[in-house]
mmCIF file of C-alpha atoms in Angstrom:
data_model
loop_
_atom_site.group_PDB
_atom_site.id
_atom_site.type_symbol
_atom_site.label_atom_id
_atom_site.label_comp_id
_atom_site.label_asym_id
_atom_site.label_seq_id
_atom_site.Cartn_x
_atom_site.Cartn_y
_atom_site.Cartn_z
ATOM 1 C CA UNK A 4 -3.573 32.775 -28.586
ATOM 2 C CA UNK A 5 -0.313 31.213 -27.937
ATOM 3 C CA UNK A 6 0.231 33.458 -25.309
ATOM 4 C CA UNK A 7 -2.736 32.910 -23.265
ATOM 5 C CA UNK A 8 -2.567 29.985 -20.422
ATOM 6 C CA UNK A 9 -4.889 27.217 -20.189
ATOM 7 C CA UNK A 10 -7.817 27.956 -18.938
ATOM 8 C CA UNK A 11 -8.142 24.928 -16.623
ATOM 9 C CA UNK A 12 -4.380 25.727 -15.424
ATOM 10 C CA UNK A 13 -5.721 29.333 -14.706
ATOM 11 C CA UNK A 14 -8.524 27.925 -12.553
ATOM 12 C CA UNK A 15 -6.031 25.196 -10.958
ATOM 13 C CA UNK A 16 -8.692 22.303 -11.896
ATOM 14 C CA UNK A 17 -8.331 19.557 -13.647
ATOM 15 C CA UNK A 18 -10.131 18.681 -17.131
ATOM 16 C CA UNK A 19 -12.968 16.535 -15.843
ATOM 17 C CA UNK A 20 -13.946 18.987 -12.885
ATOM 18 C CA UNK A 21 -17.686 19.510 -12.124
ATOM 19 C CA UNK A 22 -19.422 22.640 -12.401
ATOM 20 C CA UNK A 23 -19.500 23.105 -8.238
ATOM 21 C CA UNK A 24 -15.511 22.635 -8.336
ATOM 22 C CA UNK A 25 -14.793 25.089 -11.112
ATOM 23 C CA UNK A 26 -17.033 27.597 -9.211
ATOM 24 C CA UNK A 27 -15.459 27.203 -5.951
ATOM 25 C CA UNK A 28 -11.794 27.327 -7.617
ATOM 26 C CA UNK A 29 -12.725 30.671 -9.288
ATOM 27 C CA UNK A 30 -14.354 32.035 -6.041
ATOM 28 C CA UNK A 31 -11.137 31.560 -4.349
ATOM 29 C CA UNK A 32 -9.330 33.510 -6.725
ATOM 30 C CA UNK A 33 -11.841 36.201 -7.297
ATOM 31 C CA UNK A 34 -11.931 37.021 -3.851
ATOM 32 C CA UNK A 35 -8.118 37.140 -3.976
ATOM 33 C CA UNK A 36 -7.483 39.095 -6.901
ATOM 34 C CA UNK A 37 -10.559 41.445 -7.168
ATOM 35 C CA UNK A 38 -9.667 45.117 -7.781
ATOM 36 C CA UNK A 39 -11.586 46.599 -5.103
ATOM 37 C CA UNK A 40 -9.350 44.421 -2.474
ATOM 38 C CA UNK A 41 -5.839 45.300 -4.551
ATOM 39 C CA UNK A 42 -6.552 49.149 -5.892
ATOM 40 C CA UNK A 43 -3.943 50.204 -8.322
ATOM 41 C CA UNK A 44 -2.240 47.062 -8.323
ATOM 42 C CA UNK A 45 -2.027 45.874 -12.084
ATOM 43 C CA UNK A 46 -1.047 42.575 -11.734
ATOM 44 C CA UNK A 47 -3.916 41.485 -9.511
ATOM 45 C CA UNK A 48 -6.468 43.345 -11.688
ATOM 46 C CA UNK A 49 -4.555 41.137 -14.795
ATOM 47 C CA UNK A 50 -5.157 37.666 -12.787
ATOM 48 C CA UNK A 51 -8.597 38.693 -11.753
ATOM 49 C CA UNK A 52 -9.625 39.375 -15.096
ATOM 50 C CA UNK A 53 -7.847 35.915 -16.618
ATOM 51 C CA UNK A 54 -9.912 34.204 -13.847
ATOM 52 C CA UNK A 55 -13.030 35.705 -14.670
ATOM 53 C CA UNK A 56 -12.646 34.940 -18.224
ATOM 54 C CA UNK A 57 -11.726 31.099 -17.915
ATOM 55 C CA UNK A 58 -14.687 30.598 -15.606
ATOM 56 C CA UNK A 59 -17.009 32.389 -17.938
ATOM 57 C CA UNK A 60 -16.009 29.992 -20.668
ATOM 58 C CA UNK A 61 -15.836 26.816 -18.344
ATOM 59 C CA UNK A 62 -19.104 27.746 -16.335
ATOM 60 C CA UNK A 63 -21.011 27.397 -19.770
ATOM 61 C CA UNK A 64 -21.802 24.201 -21.007
ATOM 62 C CA UNK A 65 -21.661 25.090 -24.672
ATOM 63 C CA UNK A 66 -18.298 27.449 -24.306
ATOM 64 C CA UNK A 67 -16.774 24.623 -22.128
ATOM 65 C CA UNK A 68 -17.280 22.170 -25.421
ATOM 66 C CA UNK A 69 -15.992 24.556 -28.143
ATOM 67 C CA UNK A 70 -12.722 25.131 -25.894
ATOM 68 C CA UNK A 71 -12.494 21.683 -25.194
ATOM 69 C CA UNK A 72 -12.881 21.313 -29.034
ATOM 70 C CA UNK A 73 -10.917 24.131 -30.557
ATOM 71 C CA UNK A 74 -8.792 25.422 -27.689
ATOM 72 C CA UNK A 75 -8.565 29.480 -27.411
ATOM 73 C CA UNK A 76 -9.128 29.345 -31.176
ATOM 74 C CA UNK A 77 -13.062 28.749 -30.366
ATOM 75 C CA UNK A 78 -13.441 32.120 -29.329
ATOM 76 C CA UNK A 79 -11.069 34.179 -31.970
ATOM 77 C CA UNK A 80 -12.692 33.142 -35.013
ATOM 78 C CA UNK A 81 -9.925 30.476 -36.197
ATOM 79 C CA UNK A 82 -10.578 26.806 -36.367
ATOM 80 C CA UNK A 83 -14.288 27.116 -37.215
ATOM 81 C CA UNK A 84 -14.905 29.375 -34.085
ATOM 82 C CA UNK A 85 -17.529 32.058 -34.199
ATOM 83 C CA UNK A 86 -15.446 34.144 -31.890
ATOM 84 C CA UNK A 87 -16.374 35.455 -28.515
ATOM 85 C CA UNK A 88 -15.989 38.849 -27.270
ATOM 86 C CA UNK A 89 -15.361 38.946 -23.417
ATOM 87 C CA UNK A 90 -15.582 42.944 -22.978
ATOM 88 C CA UNK A 91 -19.111 42.809 -23.575
ATOM 89 C CA UNK A 92 -19.869 40.065 -20.882
ATOM 90 C CA UNK A 93 -22.168 40.789 -18.144
ATOM 91 C CA UNK A 94 -20.736 39.623 -14.839
ATOM 92 C CA UNK A 95 -23.495 40.712 -12.494
ATOM 93 C CA UNK A 96 -25.184 37.182 -12.229
ATOM 94 C CA UNK A 97 -21.666 35.785 -11.169
ATOM 95 C CA UNK A 98 -20.754 38.449 -8.640
ATOM 96 C CA UNK A 99 -24.071 38.506 -6.800
ATOM 97 C CA UNK A 100 -23.924 34.854 -6.786
ATOM 98 C CA UNK A 101 -20.374 34.659 -5.646
ATOM 99 C CA UNK A 102 -19.703 37.815 -3.882
ATOM 100 C CA UNK A 103 -22.492 38.981 -1.870
ATOM 101 C CA UNK A 104 -19.844 40.348 0.749
ATOM 102 C CA UNK A 105 -18.865 42.911 -1.614
ATOM 103 C CA UNK A 106 -21.562 43.715 -4.011
ATOM 104 C CA UNK A 107 -25.260 44.517 -4.195
ATOM 105 C CA UNK A 108 -28.071 42.249 -4.779
ATOM 106 C CA UNK A 109 -27.968 39.827 -1.831
ATOM 107 C CA UNK A 110 -25.045 41.614 0.152
ATOM 108 C CA UNK A 111 -24.736 40.314 3.480
ATOM 109 C CA UNK A 112 -21.677 42.194 5.054
ATOM 110 C CA UNK A 113 -23.016 45.355 6.385
ATOM 111 C CA UNK A 114 -26.375 45.461 8.619
ATOM 112 C CA UNK A 115 -27.692 47.909 11.218
ATOM 113 C CA UNK A 116 -28.762 45.239 13.489
ATOM 114 C CA UNK A 117 -27.647 43.980 16.410
ATOM 115 C CA UNK A 118 -23.739 43.194 17.235
ATOM 116 C CA UNK A 119 -22.067 41.547 19.512
ATOM 117 C CA UNK A 120 -19.345 43.809 21.362
ATOM 118 C CA UNK A 121 -15.831 43.272 21.172
ATOM 119 C CA UNK A 122 -13.428 41.201 23.386
ATOM 120 C CA UNK A 123 -11.531 42.819 26.131
ATOM 121 C CA UNK A 124 -8.185 41.052 26.566
ATOM 122 C CA UNK A 125 -5.976 41.100 29.937
ATOM 123 C CA UNK A 126 -3.642 39.240 31.988
ATOM 124 C CA UNK A 127 -3.377 37.986 35.720
ATOM 125 C CA UNK A 128 -0.122 36.499 37.524
ATOM 126 C CA UNK A 129 -0.699 33.690 39.555
ATOM 127 C CA UNK A 130 1.993 31.614 41.368
ATOM 128 C CA UNK A 131 2.817 27.944 40.346
ATOM 129 C CA UNK A 132 0.408 26.069 43.388
ATOM 130 C CA UNK A 133 -2.135 28.607 42.519
ATOM 131 C CA UNK A 134 -2.365 27.321 38.945
ATOM 132 C CA UNK A 135 -2.120 23.702 40.161
ATOM 133 C CA UNK A 136 -4.859 23.737 42.488
ATOM 134 C CA UNK A 137 -6.806 26.854 41.164
ATOM 135 C CA UNK A 138 -7.827 29.680 42.973
ATOM 136 C CA UNK A 139 -9.822 33.323 43.049
ATOM 137 C CA UNK A 140 -8.165 36.591 41.739
ATOM 138 C CA UNK A 141 -9.209 40.037 41.581
ATOM 139 C CA UNK A 142 -8.350 42.451 38.882
ATOM 140 C CA UNK A 143 -9.395 45.818 38.110
ATOM 141 C CA UNK A 144 -9.872 47.461 34.799
ATOM 142 C CA UNK A 145 -12.105 50.399 32.909
ATOM 143 C CA UNK A 146 -15.149 48.813 31.596
ATOM 144 C CA UNK A 147 -18.083 50.720 29.832
ATOM 145 C CA UNK A 148 -21.476 50.660 31.378
ATOM 146 C CA UNK A 149 -24.800 52.383 29.855
ATOM 147 C CA UNK A 150 -24.914 55.784 30.439
ATOM 148 C CA UNK A 151 -27.622 56.584 33.366
ATOM 149 C CA UNK A 152 -28.366 60.278 31.779
ATOM 150 C CA UNK A 153 -29.566 59.073 28.548
ATOM 151 C CA UNK A 154 -29.984 55.391 29.426
ATOM 152 C CA UNK A 155 -27.394 54.370 26.322
ATOM 153 C CA UNK A 156 -29.417 56.261 23.625
ATOM 154 C CA UNK A 157 -26.708 58.782 23.352
ATOM 155 C CA UNK A 158 -29.329 61.313 22.919
ATOM 156 C CA UNK A 159 -29.960 64.109 25.064
ATOM 157 C CA UNK A 160 -32.808 63.613 27.431
ATOM 158 C CA UNK A 161 -35.739 64.763 26.085
ATOM 159 C CA UNK A 162 -34.850 64.225 22.279
ATOM 160 C CA UNK A 163 -34.702 60.773 20.072
ATOM 161 C CA UNK A 164 -32.752 59.698 17.676
ATOM 162 C CA UNK A 165 -33.761 60.356 13.756
ATOM 163 C CA UNK A 166 -33.569 58.199 10.699
ATOM 164 C CA UNK A 167 -30.401 58.634 8.767
ATOM 165 C CA UNK A 168 -31.142 60.460 5.518
ATOM 166 C CA UNK A 169 -28.108 59.445 3.716
ATOM 167 C CA UNK A 170 -29.063 55.698 3.734
ATOM 168 C CA UNK A 171 -32.546 55.704 4.622
ATOM 169 C CA UNK A 172 -31.993 54.157 7.940
ATOM 170 C CA UNK A 173 -30.286 50.858 6.238
ATOM 171 C CA UNK A 174 -27.101 51.557 7.670
ATOM 172 C CA UNK A 175 -25.351 51.039 4.685
ATOM 173 C CA UNK A 176 -24.946 52.648 0.970
ATOM 174 C CA UNK A 177 -24.541 51.405 -2.380
ATOM 175 C CA UNK A 178 -21.739 53.055 -4.290
ATOM 176 C CA UNK A 179 -21.596 52.272 -8.212
ATOM 177 C CA UNK A 180 -18.629 52.464 -10.355
ATOM 178 C CA UNK A 181 -17.712 51.394 -13.843
ATOM 179 C CA UNK A 182 -14.945 48.691 -14.305
ATOM 180 C CA UNK A 183 -13.894 46.920 -17.390
ATOM 181 C CA UNK A 184 -16.668 44.012 -16.695
ATOM 182 C CA UNK A 185 -19.346 46.744 -16.603
ATOM 183 C CA UNK A 186 -21.312 48.682 -14.025
ATOM 184 C CA UNK A 187 -20.461 47.535 -10.196
ATOM 185 C CA UNK A 188 -21.972 48.254 -7.061
ATOM 186 C CA UNK A 189 -19.973 48.140 -3.906
ATOM 187 C CA UNK A 190 -22.001 48.019 -0.500
ATOM 188 C CA UNK A 191 -20.197 49.934 2.323
ATOM 189 C CA UNK A 192 -21.514 51.046 5.756
ATOM 190 C CA UNK A 193 -23.092 54.329 5.876
ATOM 191 C CA UNK A 194 -20.341 57.186 6.711
ATOM 192 C CA UNK A 195 -23.143 59.303 8.136
ATOM 193 C CA UNK A 196 -24.606 56.804 10.764
ATOM 194 C CA UNK A 197 -21.929 54.366 10.771
ATOM 195 C CA UNK A 198 -24.309 51.477 10.018
ATOM 196 C CA UNK A 199 -26.586 52.330 12.827
ATOM 197 C CA UNK A 200 -28.868 53.798 10.417
ATOM 198 C CA UNK A 201 -29.771 56.771 12.875
ATOM 199 C CA UNK A 202 -28.286 60.119 13.545
ATOM 200 C CA UNK A 203 -28.158 61.803 16.986
ATOM 201 C CA UNK A 204 -28.935 65.498 16.366
ATOM 202 C CA UNK A 205 -28.605 66.619 20.020
ATOM 203 C CA UNK A 206 -26.025 64.443 21.976
ATOM 204 C CA UNK A 207 -26.258 63.775 25.663
ATOM 205 C CA UNK A 208 -23.880 65.868 27.513
ATOM 206 C CA UNK A 209 -22.525 63.105 30.205
ATOM 207 C CA UNK A 210 -21.590 60.547 27.200
ATOM 208 C CA UNK A 211 -21.178 62.911 24.022
ATOM 209 C CA UNK A 212 -23.603 60.656 22.126
ATOM 210 C CA UNK A 213 -21.761 57.428 22.874
ATOM 211 C CA UNK A 214 -24.652 55.909 25.035
ATOM 212 C CA UNK A 215 -21.752 54.791 27.329
ATOM 213 C CA UNK A 216 -19.759 55.921 30.165
ATOM 214 C CA UNK A 217 -16.287 54.211 31.407
ATOM 215 C CA UNK A 218 -15.621 53.055 34.900
ATOM 216 C CA UNK A 219 -12.966 51.434 36.743
ATOM 217 C CA UNK A 220 -14.354 48.018 37.836
ATOM 218 C CA UNK A 221 -13.002 45.129 40.052
ATOM 219 C CA UNK A 222 -13.759 41.856 38.426
ATOM 220 C CA UNK A 223 -13.201 38.490 40.451
ATOM 221 C CA UNK A 224 -12.029 35.686 38.515
ATOM 222 C CA UNK A 225 -12.096 31.847 38.931
ATOM 223 C CA UNK A 226 -8.835 30.174 38.414
ATOM 224 C CA UNK A 227 -9.712 26.491 37.248
ATOM 225 C CA UNK A 228 -7.149 24.252 39.297
ATOM 226 C CA UNK A 229 -4.527 22.242 36.502
ATOM 227 C CA UNK A 230 -4.419 25.864 34.262
ATOM 228 C CA UNK A 231 -0.918 26.724 32.668
ATOM 229 C CA UNK A 232 0.881 29.217 31.724
ATOM 230 C CA UNK A 233 -0.440 31.332 28.561
ATOM 231 C CA UNK A 234 -3.844 29.267 28.825
ATOM 232 C CA UNK A 235 -6.938 31.903 29.084
ATOM 233 C CA UNK A 236 -10.383 32.120 31.078
ATOM 234 C CA UNK A 237 -13.112 33.568 29.531
ATOM 235 C CA UNK A 238 -15.570 35.882 31.257
ATOM 236 C CA UNK A 239 -18.881 36.035 29.286
ATOM 237 C CA UNK A 240 -20.532 39.906 28.928
ATOM 238 C CA UNK A 241 -17.869 41.583 30.576
ATOM 239 C CA UNK A 242 -16.309 43.201 27.015
ATOM 240 C CA UNK A 243 -16.988 46.110 25.210
ATOM 241 C CA UNK A 244 -20.676 47.230 24.771
ATOM 242 C CA UNK A 245 -22.799 45.418 21.716
ATOM 243 C CA UNK A 246 -23.855 47.446 19.057
ATOM 244 C CA UNK A 247 -27.773 48.295 17.923
ATOM 245 C CA UNK A 248 -28.565 46.423 21.203
ATOM 246 C CA UNK A 249 -26.355 43.737 20.789
ATOM 247 C CA UNK A 250 -24.990 41.620 23.547
ATOM 248 C CA UNK A 251 -21.851 42.614 25.345
ATOM 249 C CA UNK A 252 -18.240 41.152 23.975
ATOM 250 C CA UNK A 253 -16.264 38.782 26.240
ATOM 251 C CA UNK A 254 -13.264 39.308 28.818
ATOM 252 C CA UNK A 255 -10.679 36.900 27.860
ATOM 253 C CA UNK A 256 -7.889 36.696 30.554
ATOM 254 C CA UNK A 257 -4.250 35.227 30.002
ATOM 255 C CA UNK A 258 -3.168 33.432 33.178
ATOM 256 C CA UNK A 259 0.880 33.989 33.593
ATOM 257 C CA UNK A 260 2.138 31.050 35.745
ATOM 258 C CA UNK A 261 5.113 32.124 37.722
ATOM 259 C CA UNK A 262 8.461 30.207 37.640
ATOM 260 C CA UNK A 263 8.969 27.601 40.546
ATOM 261 C CA UNK A 264 12.639 27.714 42.259
ATOM 262 C CA UNK A 265 12.064 23.563 42.617
ATOM 263 C CA UNK A 266 9.619 22.031 40.529
ATOM 264 C CA UNK A 267 9.019 22.441 36.298
ATOM 265 C CA UNK A 268 6.189 21.199 34.592
ATOM 266 C CA UNK A 269 5.338 19.497 31.582
ATOM 267 C CA UNK A 270 1.735 19.047 31.103
ATOM 268 C CA UNK A 271 0.020 17.768 34.289
ATOM 269 C CA UNK A 272 3.393 16.044 35.392
ATOM 270 C CA UNK A 273 5.617 17.718 37.505
ATOM 271 C CA UNK A 274 9.768 17.386 37.479
ATOM 272 C CA UNK A 275 12.334 18.142 40.725
ATOM 273 C CA UNK A 276 15.283 16.960 42.115
ATOM 274 C CA UNK A 277 16.247 15.829 45.580
ATOM 275 C CA UNK A 278 19.264 15.461 47.107
ATOM 276 C CA UNK A 279 20.484 12.067 49.179
ATOM 277 C CA UNK A 280 23.329 11.505 51.363
ATOM 278 C CA UNK A 281 25.852 8.972 50.167
ATOM 279 C CA UNK A 282 24.901 7.222 53.292
ATOM 280 C CA UNK A 283 21.064 7.010 52.147
ATOM 281 C CA UNK A 284 22.088 5.747 48.942
ATOM 282 C CA UNK A 285 24.273 2.887 49.888
ATOM 283 C CA UNK A 286 22.417 1.814 52.743
ATOM 284 C CA UNK A 287 18.740 2.804 51.841
ATOM 285 C CA UNK A 288 16.310 4.056 53.867
ATOM 286 C CA UNK A 289 13.801 7.119 54.389
ATOM 287 C CA UNK A 290 14.306 10.335 52.461
ATOM 288 C CA UNK A 291 11.835 13.452 52.524
ATOM 289 C CA UNK A 292 10.881 14.864 49.418
ATOM 290 C CA UNK A 293 9.163 18.063 48.617
ATOM 291 C CA UNK A 294 6.106 18.343 46.405
ATOM 292 C CA UNK A 295 3.141 20.856 45.905
ATOM 293 C CA UNK A 296 1.388 18.690 48.549
ATOM 294 C CA UNK A 297 3.891 19.368 51.091
ATOM 295 C CA UNK A 298 6.653 16.826 52.323
ATOM 296 C CA UNK A 299 6.425 13.377 51.769
ATOM 297 C CA UNK A 300 8.256 10.372 52.858
ATOM 298 C CA UNK A 301 9.969 7.893 50.374
ATOM 299 C CA UNK A 302 11.615 4.856 51.079
ATOM 300 C CA UNK A 303 15.101 4.747 48.981
ATOM 301 C CA UNK A 304 16.112 1.545 48.101
ATOM 302 C CA UNK A 305 19.945 0.143 49.025
ATOM 303 C CA UNK A 306 22.553 0.753 46.417
ATOM 304 C CA UNK A 307 20.601 3.706 44.714
ATOM 305 C CA UNK A 308 23.004 5.256 42.439
ATOM 306 C CA UNK A 309 22.953 9.106 41.531
ATOM 307 C CA UNK A 310 20.740 10.726 38.887
ATOM 308 C CA UNK A 311 18.119 7.752 39.739
ATOM 309 C CA UNK A 312 14.546 8.927 38.492
ATOM 310 C CA UNK A 313 11.524 7.609 40.738
ATOM 311 C CA UNK A 314 7.985 8.354 40.387
ATOM 312 C CA UNK A 315 5.396 9.750 43.241
ATOM 313 C CA UNK A 316 2.135 8.628 41.408
ATOM 314 C CA UNK A 317 -1.091 10.967 41.648
ATOM 315 C CA UNK A 318 1.414 14.055 42.963
ATOM 316 C CA UNK A 319 1.435 16.146 39.976
ATOM 317 C CA UNK A 320 -0.883 18.600 38.353
ATOM 318 C CA UNK A 321 -4.743 18.324 38.775
ATOM 319 C CA UNK A 322 -6.484 18.128 35.116
ATOM 320 C CA UNK A 323 -8.749 21.108 33.951
ATOM 321 C CA UNK A 324 -11.632 18.197 33.329
ATOM 322 C CA UNK A 325 -11.376 16.384 36.676
ATOM 323 C CA UNK A 326 -9.231 17.928 39.459
ATOM 324 C CA UNK A 327 -9.631 14.801 40.792
ATOM 325 C CA UNK A 328 -7.536 13.299 38.270
ATOM 326 C CA UNK A 329 -3.750 14.300 38.600
ATOM 327 C CA UNK A 330 -0.240 13.664 36.625
ATOM 328 C CA UNK A 331 2.542 12.140 38.369
ATOM 329 C CA UNK A 332 5.748 14.032 40.104
ATOM 330 C CA UNK A 333 9.214 12.334 38.886
ATOM 331 C CA UNK A 334 11.830 12.984 41.374
ATOM 332 C CA UNK A 335 15.829 12.694 40.164
ATOM 333 C CA UNK A 336 17.722 11.477 43.206
ATOM 334 C CA UNK A 337 20.902 13.185 43.681
ATOM 335 C CA UNK A 338 23.716 11.907 45.672
ATOM 336 C CA UNK A 339 25.704 14.434 47.562
ATOM 337 C CA UNK A 340 29.099 13.614 47.840
ATOM 338 C CA UNK A 341 30.670 14.531 51.062
ATOM 339 C CA UNK A 342 33.406 17.327 51.690
ATOM 340 C CA UNK A 343 34.857 18.725 54.363
ATOM 341 C CA UNK A 344 35.622 15.391 55.945
ATOM 342 C CA UNK A 345 37.378 15.669 59.581
ATOM 343 C CA UNK A 346 40.239 13.394 59.938
ATOM 344 C CA UNK A 347 38.035 10.697 61.737
ATOM 345 C CA UNK A 348 35.358 10.694 58.828
ATOM 346 C CA UNK A 349 38.217 10.004 56.532
ATOM 347 C CA UNK A 350 39.634 7.150 58.681
ATOM 348 C CA UNK A 351 36.093 5.397 59.060
ATOM 349 C CA UNK A 352 35.834 5.800 54.988
ATOM 350 C CA UNK A 353 38.851 4.440 54.320
ATOM 351 C CA UNK A 354 38.021 1.834 56.570
ATOM 352 C CA UNK A 355 34.726 1.111 55.105
ATOM 353 C CA UNK A 356 36.043 0.623 51.560
ATOM 354 C CA UNK A 357 38.591 -1.879 52.766
ATOM 355 C CA UNK A 358 35.660 -3.625 54.388
ATOM 356 C CA UNK A 359 33.696 -3.608 51.110
ATOM 357 C CA UNK A 360 36.474 -4.664 48.819
ATOM 358 C CA UNK A 361 37.558 -1.240 47.682
ATOM 359 C CA UNK A 362 33.940 -0.731 46.294
ATOM 360 C CA UNK A 363 34.629 2.981 45.956
ATOM 361 C CA UNK A 364 37.437 2.448 43.482
ATOM 362 C CA UNK A 365 37.155 -1.154 42.369
ATOM 363 C CA UNK A 366 33.811 -2.277 42.620
ATOM 364 C CA UNK A 367 33.777 -6.266 43.508
ATOM 365 C CA UNK A 368 37.377 -6.402 43.685
ATOM 366 C CA UNK A 369 39.918 -7.777 46.241
ATOM 367 C CA UNK A 370 40.358 -5.400 49.503
ATOM 368 C CA UNK A 371 43.127 -3.244 48.462
ATOM 369 C CA UNK A 372 44.353 0.121 49.871
ATOM 370 C CA UNK A 373 43.027 2.664 47.509
ATOM 371 C CA UNK A 374 45.572 3.829 45.300
ATOM 372 C CA UNK A 375 45.998 6.687 42.355
ATOM 373 C CA UNK A 376 44.658 6.216 39.029
ATOM 374 C CA UNK A 377 46.454 6.166 36.170
ATOM 375 C CA UNK A 378 48.654 8.979 34.815
ATOM 376 C CA UNK A 379 48.074 10.613 38.623
ATOM 377 C CA UNK A 380 44.491 10.752 38.363
ATOM 378 C CA UNK A 381 42.407 10.485 41.296
ATOM 379 C CA UNK A 382 40.010 7.852 42.094
ATOM 380 C CA UNK A 383 36.189 8.474 43.387
ATOM 381 C CA UNK A 384 37.881 7.533 46.964
ATOM 382 C CA UNK A 385 40.324 9.755 46.627
ATOM 383 C CA UNK A 386 37.885 12.651 45.664
ATOM 384 C CA UNK A 387 35.674 11.886 48.546
ATOM 385 C CA UNK A 388 38.306 11.408 51.452
ATOM 386 C CA UNK A 389 40.922 13.977 49.741
ATOM 387 C CA UNK A 390 44.674 14.177 50.989
ATOM 388 C CA UNK A 391 45.898 13.724 54.412
#
C-alpha cells in the first residue's frame, strides 16, 4: 500500500490528535471536496473519498489502534491484519452529523419559515463640510410595497393559496441518489413552490402573484457628523420584503464625499496649506487661515520658515462617536516670495539686506553687497530683487 498517503497526513492532523480535532479536520475537507459541490470533477471526488477513508479509520478507536500498529497493512490482509472493505461502509451517520446542510436527517438549510428580505444598496453624494458636520439628505429609489389588492398574499381576491402537493407544504424535497458511498439524500428547495410550501392557483392581476408592487419613494437619510468617504449608513426595514412573513431587509447607503479644493482629510485630522508674506514670515504677526469653521486668526512667530507646520487643536473633523470631540487641523505655512517688484521696492530690499548683515544671502555674516553665487548662480536675494 505504498501508494496510499498516511491517514493523518490526509486529514492534516497530528498523530496525537483527539477525536474532536479529527472530526473538525474531516468536516472541512469533506465540505471542500464533496462531489455534489464539484459535479464531474474527478480530482475532487478522489480527494473526498481519500478523506472519508481516513476519517472512517481514525474516528474508530479499534481501527485507529490497528492502523497505528500496522499502518495500511492492517486493512489489506497483510501483517496479520484482518482486512477492511471501505466500499461497504455506511457513511450516513457521518454525513447526518457533519452535513445537515446538504443531506437528509436533520437538514437545516432549507425551510418554509419566515426569512428576512435582502438588503438594498445605493449611494449618496455629500460635500466635505456636510460629511464633517452631518446633514440630512433625500434620495429617491424604487421600493416594493404590499399589494393593496391582495394584501400581500399574491392570490386573486376571493381565493387562497393551496398546499404544494410536490413537497406537502414543507418547502423542500429530498432527492435520493446512489454513489460509491451508498445511498445519499440531498435536500433541495421545492421547485414548484420555491420553498414557500404553498401554491397560488389564481394570481392577483395587479401584482401577478408576487404580493408586492413597486413604487418610487423618497427616503430621508441622516448623515452623521464625521462620516468618511466609502462608509455606509444603514436604514432598517427599507430593503426588500421578507419571505413567508419575514421582516424586510435594510437599506445600505454608501456615502461619497466630494473632494475639497483646500482641505485634505486623514482620519479625523485635516491638512491644508496657507500662504504668508515674506514680511509676515520675517517679522511675525497675525495671519488669517481658512478652516471648516470659517476663517481664524493665528499669530505667526518672527523668523518663521517656509513649510513650517502649525497645529490648530480641535479644528478637525468631529468623531462619529461624539461630535463634540474633534481632530486637529494641521496647516503648512508657505512663504510667498515677492515678484514683479518696483525699483523702489528693490532698493528697500537691498537696504534691508545690508542692514541685517546680508541675511538674505549670508545669514549672520558681515554686511556686504549681494553678489552672484559661484559659477554665476543667483543668490536668494538676486532671485527676489532681480536685475535692474
